[in-house]
Structures are given as structure tokens and as C-alpha cells.
Coordinates of C-alpha atoms in Angstrom, one line a residue:
M1 CA 97.2 -28.5 103.7
T2 CA 98.8 -26.8 100.7
G3 CA 96.9 -25.0 98.0
T4 CA 97.7 -24.8 94.3
R5 CA 100.2 -22.0 94.6
G6 CA 102.1 -23.4 97.6
R7 CA 100.0 -21.4 100.1
T8 CA 98.8 -23.0 103.3
V9 CA 95.0 -23.6 103.3
R10 CA 93.5 -22.8 106.7
P11 CA 89.9 -24.1 106.8
G12 CA 89.4 -22.9 110.4
L13 CA 90.3 -19.3 109.4
A14 CA 88.0 -19.5 106.4
L15 CA 85.1 -20.7 108.6
C16 CA 85.7 -17.9 111.0
A17 CA 85.6 -15.3 108.2
L18 CA 82.4 -16.8 106.8
T19 CA 80.8 -16.9 110.3
L20 CA 81.7 -13.2 110.8
A21 CA 80.2 -12.2 107.5
V22 CA 76.9 -14.1 108.1
S23 CA 76.8 -12.7 111.6
A24 CA 77.1 -9.2 110.3
V25 CA 74.2 -9.7 107.9
L26 CA 72.0 -11.2 110.7
L27 CA 72.9 -8.4 113.1
G28 CA 71.9 -5.8 110.6
S29 CA 68.6 -7.7 110.0
T30 CA 68.0 -7.9 113.8
I31 CA 68.5 -4.1 114.1
L32 CA 66.1 -3.5 111.3
N33 CA 63.5 -5.8 113.0
V34 CA 63.8 -3.8 116.1
A35 CA 63.2 -0.6 114.1
L36 CA 60.2 -1.9 112.2
P37 CA 57.5 -0.8 114.7
T38 CA 58.8 2.7 114.7
M39 CA 59.0 2.8 110.9
Q40 CA 55.5 1.5 110.7
R41 CA 54.2 4.2 113.0
D42 CA 56.2 7.0 111.4
L43 CA 55.8 6.0 107.8
G44 CA 52.4 4.2 108.0
A45 CA 53.9 1.1 106.4
S46 CA 51.8 -2.1 106.0
N47 CA 53.1 -5.6 106.8
T48 CA 53.9 -6.2 103.1
E49 CA 55.9 -3.0 103.0
Q50 CA 57.8 -3.9 106.1
Q51 CA 58.7 -7.3 104.5
W52 CA 60.0 -5.4 101.5
F53 CA 62.1 -3.2 103.8
L54 CA 63.7 -6.2 105.5
N55 CA 64.3 -8.3 102.4
S56 CA 65.7 -5.5 100.4
Y57 CA 68.1 -4.4 103.2
T58 CA 69.3 -8.0 103.8
L59 CA 69.9 -8.7 100.1
T60 CA 71.7 -5.4 99.5
F61 CA 73.9 -5.9 102.5
A62 CA 74.8 -9.5 101.5
G63 CA 75.5 -8.3 98.0
F64 CA 77.9 -5.7 99.3
L65 CA 79.7 -8.3 101.3
L66 CA 80.2 -10.4 98.1
V67 CA 81.6 -7.3 96.3
G68 CA 83.8 -6.5 99.3
G69 CA 85.2 -10.0 99.3
S70 CA 86.0 -9.8 95.6
A71 CA 87.6 -6.3 96.0
G72 CA 89.6 -7.7 98.9
D73 CA 91.0 -10.5 96.7
R74 CA 91.8 -8.1 93.9
F75 CA 93.3 -5.1 95.8
G76 CA 94.4 -6.8 99.1
L77 CA 92.6 -7.1 102.3
R78 CA 94.7 -4.7 104.2
R79 CA 94.4 -1.9 101.6
L80 CA 90.6 -2.5 101.4
L81 CA 90.4 -2.3 105.2
V82 CA 92.2 1.0 105.2
W83 CA 90.0 2.4 102.4
G84 CA 86.9 1.3 104.2
T85 CA 88.0 2.8 107.5
A86 CA 88.8 6.1 105.8
A87 CA 85.5 6.2 104.0

């Protein structure tokens, strides 16, 4: 397949990138779920507060993935990878 600017469209590669991004968000949520009992014990958080922890973490992480994708399109994926690694 050829895109609008003569570039080859690779749907399989796009699917792999999307799968990796979603897996990163889910992995972060899983880690937070494992930490919730300790957070409840140390902070005295109720069930509602634990839901807020999980939802705010997941939404923030997903939002940063969108910003990172946009920045990668604008500045170049390789450059963004180098900046992220250095940070």
C-alpha cells in the first residue's frame, strides 16, 4: 500500500506499535493494582480513594503516550527516543 506522500503504509507495524502502547498502560495499571494494598495500609486510603489512584494514574499515563506520539511525529522518533533515554 502507498500513502498520500508516496510512503509505504505498513498496517502490521502500526498494529504492533499500538499493541505496545496499550500493553505499557495496562502493565502500569497492573503494577499499581499490586501496590494498592500497601498504599491502603500506609496511607489509610478507602476503596474510593484507591479507585481515584488507579484511574488518575491510567488516564495520565495514556495522555502522556498521546503527547509522546505527537512529539515523535513532530520532532522525529529517533530524536525523541534519544531525548527520553537521556532524561
